[in-house]
Structures are given as structure tokens and as C-alpha cells.
């Protein structure tokens, strides 16, 4: 049996879809203790009892339609016009734009692909060093993961059954802290002669930019104004984006809309089957009291909450570098949640620690996904990107320490408005 | 002739998924509209939406097999030379085919017991009918994995990350 499970790990390395590997693990595990296969499916049917799930395809679609449209260029134009005069203006804008874009599209490396080609030439022509610019874009490719309505944040809510409005609030301060650190560094590294003044833009161009601005208001205002739950806010933003991008700005042709709808469902399907498969494995692990036994084992050696958090961070950084964020969430969260509860760690705080780690894992050598994507996108050897993203990695790790050891960063806003 | 039937099928599939998502968006918005402006709502919308999400997601996953969009560890694709990748993919797809076939069997077992002991009707249909998505989707995925394994296109250039959001060639 253990040999079989070992084989499965090998299978994952061949590029077998992870939902296949996880399902196989569930099937083998239940079979090995003599439980009927159909239990795996029974667990999957529980997905239809999760109302929050609906927000995933809707936000995926919103993000996808936005990236199909001219929205990235417009956000860039708008922020250059208003913030371009700041020291390190362009670099700071890069960070903000990447963060917003990632929050809406989920951290699937799309930011690097959609914005990298736009931002890198702009940074270079403004006199920023090549290495700095590449590092900036690579590490900001997953920035914004902590801001609503990021998909990993919602998925953590689904798995841990935490309140999503609390999670959205919890991510704000840690996310802003991370952004502030990187901004300060960007200002420090900005070229001496200063950025070129932005080219003048016409009023008409600017007016086109105004249409996307209400989106955060719809989502945050709707949820915290008590009008909408998360999945409803997702539906309203989806409808709003259709109306704006297809019918008002006409960035996306009507004939193109079914393609985008369909591709969103494909992307969602990939996440859903992983979630489905992991419901079964999780049930098995909890049935076998694995988290409890792990906790007993750990407590034997680690009594301090702080030591546990340190080990957790190291472990999660490795996970984040190896696994993609969605599989990492569905596989690890159910295991860690009960253990963290044993060490008296708030589940919302745990979620923020989790996502911060996974985000940093994206740009951690040797196998962080962002590094590969950037290496591919900018046509540069991967080693060069390791070096380029190193200072950014250091800053992100510093924020991780703060986020981990100051829980109020995550919990303060909840106590204020929650 | 054969290709035209296939392309009609593909368009039907894409249209079905697109329509599902559009229906989900519109139904949710209708529900919000009714609640905010008329202080009422339709009780069948919310449970229907929860089932549509599962149906849509699983059939999206079926199409994801053909489009090679399933989430996997693609480290080896970046690290290994192309001639090994062809073989890796064959292994990956055959195991996908096998595991999905077992999941289809598990779904049938589940459906059988649902038919016998299942709870009552839901939205005009018996509750097991809503679970048909599992055997249907897993069987379709198993078949798609097999087709992908046999298809000569597998031998082609590696799928780039840029195609993340594109249609298949």
C-alpha cells in the first residue's frame, strides 16, 4: 500500500493532473481500510452544500473578462496620470497595478503574462535597472493575493469554513504592509534623474478609465454595507463587467463573450475537481485521526506557539515553492487547521499566514512558479531571475515575520468592523 | 464530415458551459434584484445555483482535459528535454484515464444506493438525478484522457503558460 502511495508521488511529478493523483490517493486509502469506493463520491456531493463555491466561477469570469479587455492598460494609464510624479512613481505604480490585477484574477501567474510585457519596457525606458525591473515584476506577480476578492482567499474560506467577509478584512493590513515595504524599496532604487513626466492624455481616454473604478466599491461596499453576501457581490461584478466591457466600452466583442465564459468554467473546473478529490482524502485523514496524532507528536517536542509558527512558516514556504496555490490550500489546510487550533492560533490569522507563505513561495528558488513564468516571458535564464528577485524576497520574508508574530495585523480590522 | 460533427459537438459543449455560467450570473442577480427592491425572492434559485455550480464545474473539468488545462506540477516540463516529455505525458494521461474510470465505477455504486435509499425529490427531479453529474463527467474525462493519450497532438511542442487563457489551437 505504501509503495502504491509512493508511486503516486512519482506520478504527480510526471505532470499527471493533481486531481487524478489526489483521487487515486483517496481511492487507495479507503480501499486499504475496507471501505466502499462510493464514499469518495459521497464526500464530493457535499460540494453542492457550499454556497460560497458560487463566488469562485463568478470572480474567475470577472477577472478573465477584465484581462481580455483593455482594463490593464487603462489602470496603468490612470495611475500614471495621477501618481506618475511621485519619486519612484512608475515602480510604485507597477506594484499597485499588479496588486489590483492579481486580486481580481487570482494568483495564477496571469499578472506576469498580462502586465509583464507592458511594464518591463516602461520601467527600462524610464531608466530603471534591468535586474531591478525584472525582480519587481516577478515578485509582484502574486502581490495582491491578500486583497479581496482574491480566489485563494475565498478558497481558504470554503475549506476552513471561516467567514469570508472576515477573511477579506483580515487580508487588508498585511497586504498593505507588504505593499508599503516594496514601495519604499522601489522609491529607494528609483533612477536619480527622476521619472519622465507622463505623456499628456486626453480627457476622453481618462473617461474610459472611470468605468472600472466602481468595481471595488461594488464588492467591498456591497459586502460590508450588508447588502450582498460574497457570492452575490461576485454575480453583480460579473454582470457589471459584461455590461461595461462588452456593451459600453466595446473592448470585447459580443461574439467573443461565450469563449470567455467557457474558458472561465474550464479554469473553475480545474479547481473544483481538486477540491472535490481532496474532500475525500481529508475525510479519510480526519477519520484516521491523523491531525490529532500529528498534534500529539508535535506537542511532545514543541510546546511554544512561536516555535510552532516558525516551523509552520518554513514548511509552508517549501510547500508554496513546490505546489500550486490551489492544491496546496486544499491539501494542507485541513491538516494544519486542527493542529493550529491546538496551539491557540486564530483560524483567520492562520489563513493570512498561509496565503502569505504561498505567495512568497511563488518566487522562492529553485522552483517557484513566478520565476519560471518570468524567465519564459522575458526570455532570460532562470538564474538571472533568482538573483533579480532576491532583494524582494528578503523584504517579503520580513513582512512574513511581522504578519506571523503580530496577529493583530490580521485581526484588528475584524475587531473594529467584523 | 467527421471533423464537422466533432466541431459541432465541441461548439455545443462550449455553448453549454457558457450558457450555464450566464444563467448562474443572471439568476443570482435576479435574486438580489427581487430582494433589494421587492423584499422577496424565489426559493428555488439558491439550491438550484448550488447544483449548477457543481454541474458546470465538473463539465468544465471535462473540457479542461481536452484543453490540457488541469492543474499539475509542470516542473518537469520546464526541466526535461522534449523527447522525454512525450513519454511523461503518455503516462500522465493513461493514469488519468484509469483513475477516472475507477471514479466512474464509484459514482455508479453511489448512484445505485442513492436510487434505493435516497432522499425525496428536489426541484421536480429525484435527488439521484442531480448526482448524475458524477458518473457522466468522470466517464467523459476518462474517455478524454484516453483520446488525448492516443492523439498525435500530444507529441507536439510543450504547452506554454501563455496558453493559460487561450483556446486550443
Coordinates of C-alpha atoms in Angstrom, one line a residue:
Chain A
X1 CA 0.0 0.0 0.0
X2 CA 2.7 2.4 1.0
X3 CA 4.6 1.5 -2.2
X4 CA 1.5 2.5 -4.2
X5 CA 1.3 5.8 -2.4
X6 CA 5.0 6.4 -3.2
X7 CA 4.2 5.6 -6.8
X8 CA 1.5 8.3 -6.8
X9 CA 4.1 11.0 -5.8
X10 CA 6.1 9.9 -8.8
X11 CA 3.0 10.2 -10.9
X12 CA 2.5 13.7 -9.7
X13 CA 6.0 14.6 -10.9
X14 CA 5.2 13.3 -14.4
X15 CA 2.7 16.1 -14.7
X16 CA -0.4 14.0 -14.1
X17 CA -3.3 16.3 -13.2
X18 CA -3.2 16.7 -9.4
X19 CA -6.9 15.9 -9.0
X20 CA -6.1 12.5 -10.5
X21 CA -3.3 11.9 -8.0
X22 CA -5.4 13.1 -5.1
X23 CA -8.4 11.0 -6.1
X24 CA -6.2 7.9 -6.6
X25 CA -4.8 8.5 -3.1
X26 CA -8.4 8.7 -1.7
X27 CA -9.5 5.6 -3.5
X28 CA -6.4 3.6 -2.4
X29 CA -6.7 4.8 1.2
X30 CA -10.4 3.9 1.6
X31 CA -9.8 0.6 -0.2
X32 CA -7.0 -0.3 2.2
X33 CA -9.2 0.0 5.2
X34 CA -12.0 -1.9 3.5
X35 CA -14.4 1.0 2.9
X36 CA -16.5 1.1 -0.2
X37 CA -15.3 3.3 -3.1
X38 CA -18.6 5.2 -3.2
X39 CA -17.5 7.1 -0.1
X40 CA -15.3 9.1 -2.3
X41 CA -18.3 10.3 -4.3
X42 CA -20.4 10.9 -1.2
X43 CA -17.8 13.3 0.0
X44 CA -17.8 15.1 -3.4
X45 CA -21.6 15.6 -3.2
X46 CA -21.0 17.8 -0.2
X47 CA -19.8 20.4 -2.6
X48 CA -23.4 21.1 -3.5
X49 CA -23.9 22.2 0.1
X50 CA -21.3 25.0 -0.1
X51 CA -23.0 28.3 -1.0
X52 CA -19.6 30.2 -1.1
X53 CA -18.5 28.0 -4.0
X54 CA -20.6 30.0 -6.5
X55 CA -18.4 33.0 -6.0
X56 CA -15.4 31.2 -7.5
X57 CA -16.6 30.9 -11.1
X58 CA -18.1 34.3 -11.0
X59 CA -14.9 36.0 -9.8
X60 CA -12.8 33.9 -12.2
X61 CA -15.0 35.2 -15.1
X62 CA -14.8 38.8 -13.9
X63 CA -11.0 38.6 -13.8
X64 CA -10.8 36.9 -17.1
X65 CA -13.1 39.4 -18.9
X66 CA -11.1 42.2 -17.3
X67 CA -7.8 40.8 -18.6
X68 CA -9.3 40.3 -22.1
X69 CA -10.3 43.9 -22.2
X70 CA -8.2 47.0 -22.2
X71 CA -8.6 47.3 -18.4
X72 CA -4.9 46.6 -17.6
X73 CA -3.7 49.4 -19.9
X74 CA -6.4 51.7 -18.5
X75 CA -5.5 51.1 -14.9
X76 CA -1.8 51.8 -15.8
X77 CA -2.8 54.9 -17.7
X78 CA -4.9 56.2 -14.9
X79 CA -2.4 55.6 -12.2
X80 CA 0.4 57.1 -14.3
X81 CA -1.6 60.2 -14.7
X82 CA -2.3 60.6 -11.1
X83 CA 0.8 59.2 -9.3
X84 CA 3.4 59.5 -12.0
X85 CA 5.0 62.5 -10.4
X86 CA 6.0 60.6 -7.2
X87 CA 9.6 59.5 -6.7
X88 CA 9.9 56.0 -8.0
X89 CA 6.5 56.7 -9.4
X90 CA 6.5 54.1 -12.2
X91 CA 7.8 51.3 -9.9
X92 CA 5.2 52.2 -7.3
X93 CA 2.5 52.1 -9.9
X94 CA 3.7 48.7 -11.1
X95 CA 3.3 47.4 -7.6
X96 CA -0.2 48.9 -7.2
X97 CA -1.4 47.8 -10.6
X98 CA 0.0 44.2 -10.1
X99 CA -1.7 44.0 -6.7
X100 CA -5.1 45.1 -8.1
X101 CA -4.8 42.8 -11.1
X102 CA -3.8 39.8 -9.0
X103 CA -6.6 40.4 -6.5
X104 CA -9.1 40.1 -9.4
X105 CA -7.6 37.3 -11.4
X106 CA -6.3 35.0 -8.7
X107 CA -2.6 34.3 -8.4
X108 CA -2.2 32.2 -11.5
X109 CA 0.8 33.9 -13.0
X110 CA -1.6 35.8 -15.2
X111 CA -0.3 39.1 -13.9
X112 CA 3.2 38.4 -15.2
X113 CA 1.9 37.5 -18.6
X114 CA -0.7 40.2 -19.0
X115 CA 1.2 43.0 -17.4
X116 CA 4.9 42.0 -17.6
X117 CA 5.1 42.8 -21.3
X118 CA 3.5 46.2 -20.6
X119 CA 5.5 47.1 -17.5
X120 CA 9.0 45.9 -18.2
X121 CA 9.7 48.1 -21.3
X122 CA 8.1 51.1 -19.5
X123 CA 10.4 50.6 -16.5
X124 CA 13.5 50.2 -18.6
X125 CA 12.8 53.3 -20.7
X126 CA 12.4 55.3 -17.5
X127 CA 15.9 54.3 -16.6
X128 CA 15.3 51.6 -14.0
X129 CA 18.0 48.9 -13.9
X130 CA 17.0 45.7 -15.8
X131 CA 17.7 43.4 -12.8
X132 CA 15.6 45.6 -10.5
X133 CA 12.7 45.8 -13.0
X134 CA 12.6 42.0 -13.6
X135 CA 12.7 41.3 -9.9
X136 CA 10.0 43.8 -9.3
X137 CA 7.6 42.3 -11.8
X138 CA 8.4 38.7 -10.8
X139 CA 7.8 39.3 -7.2
X140 CA 4.7 41.4 -7.7
X141 CA 3.2 38.7 -9.9
X142 CA 1.5 37.3 -6.8
X143 CA 1.2 40.5 -4.8
X144 CA -2.4 41.2 -4.1
X145 CA -3.3 37.7 -3.0
X146 CA -4.4 39.0 0.3
X147 CA -6.7 41.6 -1.1
X148 CA -10.4 40.9 -1.8
X149 CA -11.7 39.2 -3.9
X150 CA -8.7 37.0 -4.5
X151 CA -9.6 33.4 -5.3
X152 CA -7.2 31.8 -2.8
X153 CA -8.7 33.8 0.0
X154 CA -12.2 32.6 -1.0
X155 CA -10.9 29.0 -1.3
X156 CA -9.4 29.2 2.2
X157 CA -12.8 30.4 3.4
X158 CA -14.5 27.4 1.7
X159 CA -12.1 24.9 3.2
X160 CA -11.8 26.3 6.7
X161 CA -15.4 27.3 6.8
X162 CA -14.4 30.8 8.0
X163 CA -16.5 33.8 7.3
X164 CA -15.4 35.3 4.0
X165 CA -16.1 38.9 5.0
X166 CA -13.8 38.4 7.9
X167 CA -11.1 37.0 5.7
X168 CA -11.4 39.9 3.3
X169 CA -10.9 42.3 6.1
X170 CA -8.1 40.4 7.6
X171 CA -6.0 40.5 4.4
X172 CA -6.1 44.3 4.1
X173 CA -3.5 45.4 6.6
X174 CA -1.0 42.6 6.0
X175 CA -1.4 43.2 2.2
X176 CA -0.9 46.9 2.6
X177 CA 2.2 46.4 4.8
X178 CA 3.8 44.2 2.1
X179 CA 2.9 46.8 -0.5
X180 CA 4.4 49.5 1.7
X181 CA 7.7 47.6 2.1
X182 CA 8.1 47.0 -1.6
X183 CA 7.2 50.6 -2.4
X184 CA 9.8 52.0 -0.1
X185 CA 12.4 49.8 -1.7
X186 CA 11.2 50.9 -5.1
X187 CA 11.5 54.6 -4.3
X188 CA 15.0 53.9 -2.9
X189 CA 16.0 52.3 -6.1
X190 CA 14.4 54.8 -8.5
X191 CA 16.8 56.3 -11.1
X192 CA 18.5 59.5 -10.0
X193 CA 17.3 61.7 -12.8
X194 CA 13.7 61.0 -11.8
X195 CA 11.0 59.6 -13.9
X196 CA 10.0 61.2 -17.1
X197 CA 6.8 63.2 -16.8
X198 CA 3.9 61.1 -18.1
X199 CA 2.7 61.9 -21.6
X200 CA -0.4 64.1 -21.6
X201 CA -3.6 62.1 -22.0
X202 CA -6.8 63.3 -23.4
X203 CA -9.9 63.7 -21.3
X204 CA -11.7 61.0 -23.4
X205 CA -9.0 58.4 -22.6
X206 CA -9.4 59.3 -18.9
X207 CA -13.1 59.0 -19.0
X208 CA -12.8 55.5 -20.4
X209 CA -10.8 54.6 -17.3
X210 CA -13.5 55.6 -15.0
X211 CA -15.8 52.6 -15.7
X212 CA -13.7 50.1 -13.9
X213 CA -13.3 52.2 -10.7
X214 CA -16.7 51.2 -9.2
X215 CA -15.8 47.5 -9.1
X216 CA -14.0 47.5 -5.7
X217 CA -16.9 49.6 -4.3
X218 CA -19.4 47.1 -5.5
X219 CA -17.6 44.2 -3.9
X220 CA -16.5 45.8 -0.7
X221 CA -19.3 48.2 -0.3
X222 CA -21.9 45.5 -1.1
X223 CA -20.4 43.1 1.4
X224 CA -19.7 45.4 4.3
X225 CA -22.7 47.6 3.6
X226 CA -24.6 44.4 4.5
X227 CA -26.4 44.4 1.1
X228 CA -24.7 41.4 -0.5
X229 CA -23.0 38.1 0.5
X230 CA -19.7 37.3 -1.2
X231 CA -21.3 35.2 -4.0
X232 CA -23.8 37.9 -4.7
X233 CA -21.1 40.5 -4.9
X234 CA -19.4 38.2 -7.4
X235 CA -22.6 37.9 -9.5
X236 CA -23.1 41.7 -9.5
X237 CA -19.5 42.3 -10.5
X238 CA -19.7 39.7 -13.3
X239 CA -22.8 41.4 -14.7
X240 CA -21.3 44.8 -14.3
X241 CA -18.1 43.8 -16.2
X242 CA -20.2 42.3 -19.0
X243 CA -22.2 45.5 -19.4
X244 CA -19.1 47.7 -19.2
X245 CA -16.5 45.8 -21.3
X246 CA -18.9 44.4 -23.9
X247 CA -21.7 46.9 -24.3
X248 CA -20.3 50.3 -23.1
X249 CA -16.6 50.3 -23.9
X250 CA -16.9 47.5 -26.5
X251 CA -13.4 46.2 -25.7
X252 CA -14.6 42.6 -26.1
X253 CA -16.9 41.7 -29.0
X254 CA -20.2 40.0 -28.1
X255 CA -19.2 37.0 -30.2
X256 CA -16.1 36.6 -28.0
X257 CA -18.1 36.5 -24.8
X258 CA -19.2 32.8 -24.9
X259 CA -15.5 31.9 -25.3
X260 CA -14.5 33.8 -22.2
X261 CA -17.5 32.4 -20.3
X262 CA -16.5 28.9 -21.4
X263 CA -12.8 29.3 -20.5
X264 CA -13.8 30.6 -17.1
X265 CA -15.7 27.4 -16.5
X266 CA -12.7 25.3 -17.6
X267 CA -10.5 27.1 -15.2
X268 CA -13.0 26.8 -12.4
X269 CA -13.5 23.1 -13.3
X270 CA -9.8 22.5 -12.7
X271 CA -10.0 24.0 -9.3
X272 CA -13.3 22.3 -8.4
X273 CA -12.2 18.7 -9.2
X274 CA -9.1 19.3 -7.0
X275 CA -11.3 20.5 -4.2
X276 CA -13.7 17.5 -4.8
X277 CA -10.9 15.0 -4.7
X278 CA -9.4 16.5 -1.6
X279 CA -12.7 16.4 0.3
X280 CA -12.4 12.6 0.2
X281 CA -8.7 12.4 1.3
X282 CA -9.4 15.0 4.0
X283 CA -12.3 12.9 5.3
X284 CA -10.0 9.8 5.4
X285 CA -7.3 11.7 7.2
X286 CA -9.6 13.0 9.8
X287 CA -11.3 9.6 10.1
X288 CA -7.9 8.1 10.9
X289 CA -7.2 11.0 13.4
X290 CA -4.1 12.0 11.5
X291 CA -4.3 15.7 12.6
X292 CA -4.8 14.6 16.2
X293 CA -1.8 12.3 16.1
X294 CA 0.4 14.9 14.4
X295 CA -0.6 17.4 17.0
X296 CA 0.3 14.9 19.8
X297 CA 3.6 14.2 18.2
X298 CA 4.4 17.9 17.7
X299 CA 3.4 18.8 21.2
X300 CA 5.8 16.3 22.5
X301 CA 8.6 18.4 21.1
X302 CA 7.2 21.9 20.6
X303 CA 5.3 23.5 23.4
X304 CA 5.7 27.1 22.4
X305 CA 3.2 28.6 19.9
X306 CA 6.0 30.7 18.5
X307 CA 8.3 27.8 17.7
X308 CA 5.4 26.1 16.0
X309 CA 4.7 29.2 13.9
X310 CA 8.3 29.3 12.9
X311 CA 8.3 25.7 11.8
X312 CA 5.0 26.2 10.1
X313 CA 6.4 29.1 8.0
X314 CA 9.4 27.1 6.9
X315 CA 7.2 24.2 6.0
X316 CA 4.7 26.4 4.1
X317 CA 7.4 28.2 2.2
X318 CA 8.6 24.8 0.9
X319 CA 5.0 23.8 0.0
X320 CA 4.5 27.1 -1.7
X321 CA 7.6 26.7 -3.8
X322 CA 6.6 23.1 -4.8
X323 CA 2.8 23.1 -5.2
X324 CA 0.5 25.4 -6.9
X325 CA -1.6 27.5 -4.5
X326 CA -4.9 25.8 -5.0
X327 CA -3.7 22.3 -4.4
X328 CA -1.6 23.5 -1.5
X329 CA -4.6 25.0 0.1
X330 CA -6.9 22.0 -0.3
X331 CA -4.3 19.5 0.8
X332 CA -2.6 21.2 3.7
X333 CA -5.3 23.5 5.3
X334 CA -7.5 20.6 6.6
X335 CA -4.4 19.0 8.2
X336 CA -3.0 22.2 9.8
X337 CA -6.3 23.8 11.0
X338 CA -6.9 21.4 13.9
X339 CA -3.2 21.5 14.9
X340 CA -3.1 25.3 14.8
X341 CA -6.2 25.4 16.9
X342 CA -4.3 23.2 19.4
X343 CA -1.6 25.9 19.6
X344 CA -4.3 28.5 20.0
X345 CA -3.9 30.2 16.6
X346 CA -6.9 32.1 15.3
X347 CA -8.1 30.4 12.0
X348 CA -8.3 33.7 10.2
X349 CA -4.8 34.6 11.3
X350 CA -3.7 31.1 10.1
X351 CA -5.3 31.8 6.8
X352 CA -3.3 35.0 6.3
X353 CA -0.1 33.3 7.3
X354 CA -0.9 30.5 4.9
X355 CA -1.5 32.8 1.9
X356 CA 1.5 35.0 2.6
X357 CA 3.7 31.9 2.7
X358 CA 2.2 30.5 -0.5
X359 CA 2.6 33.9 -2.2
X360 CA 6.2 34.1 -1.2
X361 CA 6.7 30.5 -2.3
X362 CA 5.8 31.6 -5.8
X363 CA 9.1 33.5 -6.1
X364 CA 11.3 31.3 -4.0
X365 CA 14.1 29.5 -5.8
X366 CA 14.7 26.9 -7.0
X367 CA 11.2 26.0 -8.3
X368 CA 8.9 29.0 -7.5
X369 CA 6.4 29.2 -10.4
X370 CA 6.7 33.0 -10.9
X371 CA 10.4 32.6 -11.6
X372 CA 9.7 30.2 -14.4
X373 CA 6.9 32.2 -15.8
X374 CA 9.1 35.4 -15.8
X375 CA 12.1 33.5 -17.2
X376 CA 9.8 32.3 -20.0
X377 CA 8.1 35.7 -20.5
X378 CA 11.3 37.8 -20.5
X379 CA 13.3 35.2 -22.3
X380 CA 16.1 35.3 -19.6
X381 CA 17.9 32.4 -17.9
X382 CA 16.3 31.4 -14.6
X383 CA 19.5 32.0 -12.6
X384 CA 19.3 35.7 -13.6
X385 CA 15.8 35.8 -12.2
X386 CA 16.9 34.2 -8.9
X387 CA 19.3 37.0 -8.4
X388 CA 16.9 39.7 -9.6
X389 CA 14.1 38.7 -7.1
X390 CA 16.4 38.1 -4.1
X391 CA 16.1 41.6 -2.5
X392 CA 12.3 41.5 -3.0
X393 CA 12.2 38.0 -1.5
X394 CA 14.1 39.4 1.6
X395 CA 11.5 42.2 2.0
X396 CA 8.6 39.7 1.6
X397 CA 10.1 37.4 4.2
X398 CA 10.4 40.4 6.6
X399 CA 6.7 41.1 6.2
X400 CA 6.0 37.4 6.8
X401 CA 7.7 37.6 10.1
X402 CA 5.7 40.6 11.1
X403 CA 2.4 39.1 9.9
X404 CA 3.1 35.8 11.8
X405 CA 4.2 37.3 15.1
X406 CA 1.7 40.2 15.2
X407 CA -1.7 38.6 14.9
X408 CA -3.4 41.9 15.4
X409 CA -2.3 43.0 11.9
X410 CA -4.8 40.4 10.6
X411 CA -7.4 40.6 13.4
X412 CA -7.5 44.3 14.1
X413 CA -10.0 45.3 11.4
X414 CA -12.2 42.4 12.2
X415 CA -12.5 43.5 15.8
X416 CA -13.2 47.0 14.5
X417 CA -15.9 46.2 11.9
X418 CA -16.4 42.5 11.9
Chain B
X1 CA -17.6 15.0 -42.4
X2 CA -16.2 13.6 -39.3
X3 CA -14.4 16.8 -38.3
X4 CA -17.6 18.8 -38.9
X5 CA -19.5 16.6 -36.5
X6 CA -16.7 16.9 -33.9
X7 CA -16.6 20.6 -34.3
X8 CA -20.4 20.9 -33.8
X9 CA -20.0 18.8 -30.7
X10 CA -17.3 21.0 -29.5
X11 CA -19.3 24.1 -30.1
X12 CA -22.3 22.5 -28.3
X13 CA -20.1 21.8 -25.3
X14 CA -18.7 25.3 -25.2
X15 CA -22.1 26.8 -25.6
X16 CA -23.5 24.6 -22.8
X17 CA -20.8 25.7 -20.4
X18 CA -21.1 29.4 -21.4
X19 CA -24.9 29.2 -21.0
X20 CA -24.6 27.6 -17.6
X21 CA -22.3 30.4 -16.3
X22 CA -24.5 33.1 -17.9
X23 CA -27.6 31.5 -16.2
X24 CA -25.8 31.5 -12.9
X25 CA -24.9 35.2 -13.2
X26 CA -28.4 36.2 -14.2
X27 CA -30.2 34.0 -11.7
X28 CA -28.1 35.4 -8.8
X29 CA -28.6 39.0 -10.0
X30 CA -32.4 38.3 -10.3
X31 CA -32.5 37.1 -6.8
X32 CA -30.6 40.1 -5.5
X33 CA -32.9 42.4 -7.5
X34 CA -36.0 40.8 -6.1
X35 CA -34.7 41.0 -2.5
X36 CA -33.5 44.6 -2.6
X37 CA -36.4 46.1 -4.5
X38 CA -39.3 43.9 -3.8
X39 CA -38.2 42.4 -0.5
X40 CA -39.0 38.9 -1.9
X41 CA -37.2 36.1 -3.7
X42 CA -37.6 32.8 -5.4
X43 CA -36.8 29.9 -3.0
X44 CA -35.7 27.5 -5.7
X45 CA -32.9 29.8 -7.0
X46 CA -30.4 29.3 -4.3
X47 CA -30.4 25.4 -4.2
X48 CA -30.5 25.3 -8.0
X49 CA -27.5 27.6 -8.2
X50 CA -25.6 25.3 -5.8
X51 CA -26.2 22.3 -8.1
X52 CA -25.5 24.3 -11.3
X53 CA -22.1 25.2 -9.9
X54 CA -21.2 21.6 -9.4
X55 CA -22.5 20.6 -12.9
X56 CA -20.8 23.5 -14.6
X57 CA -17.5 22.9 -12.7
X58 CA -17.4 19.2 -13.5
X59 CA -18.2 19.6 -17.2
X60 CA -15.6 22.4 -17.2
X61 CA -13.2 19.9 -15.9
X62 CA -14.1 17.5 -18.8
X63 CA -13.2 20.2 -21.3
X64 CA -10.1 21.0 -19.3
X65 CA -8.8 17.5 -20.1
X66 CA -9.0 18.2 -23.8
X67 CA -7.5 21.7 -23.5
X68 CA -4.8 20.4 -21.2
X69 CA -5.7 23.0 -18.6
X70 CA -5.7 20.8 -15.5
X71 CA -3.6 21.9 -12.6
X72 CA -0.5 19.8 -12.4
X73 CA 3.1 20.1 -11.3
X74 CA 4.7 21.2 -14.5
X75 CA 8.2 21.4 -13.2
X76 CA 9.5 18.5 -15.3
X77 CA 8.1 20.2 -18.4
X78 CA 10.5 23.1 -17.8
X79 CA 13.4 21.0 -16.8
X80 CA 13.4 17.9 -19.1
X81 CA 14.3 17.8 -22.8
X82 CA 11.3 17.5 -25.2
X83 CA 11.8 13.8 -26.1
X84 CA 11.2 12.7 -22.5
X85 CA 8.2 14.9 -22.1
X86 CA 6.2 13.0 -24.8
X87 CA 6.5 9.8 -22.7
X88 CA 5.8 11.6 -19.4
X89 CA 2.5 12.8 -21.0
X90 CA 1.6 9.4 -22.1
X91 CA 2.0 8.1 -18.6
X92 CA 0.1 11.1 -17.1
X93 CA -2.8 10.7 -19.5
X94 CA -3.1 6.9 -19.1
X95 CA -3.2 7.2 -15.4
X96 CA -5.9 10.0 -15.7
X97 CA -7.9 7.6 -17.9
X98 CA -7.6 4.8 -15.4
X99 CA -8.3 6.8 -12.2
X100 CA -11.3 8.5 -13.8
X101 CA -12.6 5.1 -14.9
X102 CA -12.5 3.9 -11.3
X103 CA -14.2 7.1 -10.2
X104 CA -17.0 6.4 -12.7
X105 CA -17.4 3.0 -11.2
X106 CA -17.5 4.6 -7.7
X107 CA -20.1 7.1 -8.9
X108 CA -22.3 4.2 -10.2
X109 CA -22.1 2.5 -6.9
X110 CA -23.1 5.7 -5.2
X111 CA -25.9 6.3 -7.6
X112 CA -27.3 2.8 -7.1
X113 CA -27.5 3.4 -3.3
X114 CA -29.0 6.8 -3.9
X115 CA -31.7 5.4 -6.0
X116 CA -32.5 2.8 -3.3
X117 CA -32.3 4.9 -0.2
X118 CA -32.0 8.4 -1.5
X119 CA -33.9 11.4 -0.1
X120 CA -37.0 12.7 -1.8
X121 CA -37.5 14.9 -4.9
X122 CA -35.6 18.1 -5.4
X123 CA -36.8 20.7 -7.9
X124 CA -39.1 18.3 -9.7
X125 CA -36.4 15.6 -10.1
X126 CA -35.4 12.7 -7.8
X127 CA -32.3 13.6 -5.8
X128 CA -30.2 11.0 -7.5
X129 CA -30.8 12.7 -10.9
X130 CA -28.8 15.7 -9.6
X131 CA -25.9 13.4 -8.8
X132 CA -25.8 12.1 -12.4
X133 CA -23.1 14.7 -13.0
X134 CA -20.5 12.5 -11.3
X135 CA -20.7 9.3 -13.4
X136 CA -21.3 11.4 -16.6
X137 CA -18.4 13.7 -16.0
X138 CA -15.9 11.1 -14.8
X139 CA -16.8 8.8 -17.7
X140 CA -16.3 11.7 -20.1
X141 CA -13.0 12.6 -18.5
X142 CA -11.7 9.0 -18.7
X143 CA -12.6 8.9 -22.4
X144 CA -10.9 12.3 -23.0
X145 CA -7.8 11.2 -21.2
X146 CA -7.7 8.1 -23.4
X147 CA -8.2 10.2 -26.6
X148 CA -5.5 12.7 -25.5
X149 CA -3.1 9.8 -24.8
X150 CA -3.7 8.4 -28.3
X151 CA -3.8 11.7 -30.1
X152 CA -0.7 12.6 -32.1
X153 CA -1.0 16.1 -30.9
X154 CA 0.4 15.1 -27.6
X155 CA 3.7 14.7 -29.2
X156 CA 3.7 18.4 -30.2
X157 CA 5.5 21.2 -28.6
X158 CA 5.1 21.7 -24.9
X159 CA 2.1 23.7 -23.8
X160 CA 3.2 27.1 -22.8
X161 CA 2.0 29.1 -19.9
X162 CA 0.9 31.8 -22.3
X163 CA -1.9 29.5 -23.4
X164 CA -3.3 29.6 -19.9
X165 CA -6.2 31.7 -21.1
X166 CA -6.3 30.9 -24.8
X167 CA -8.4 28.5 -26.7
X168 CA -6.6 25.4 -28.0
X169 CA -5.0 25.7 -31.4

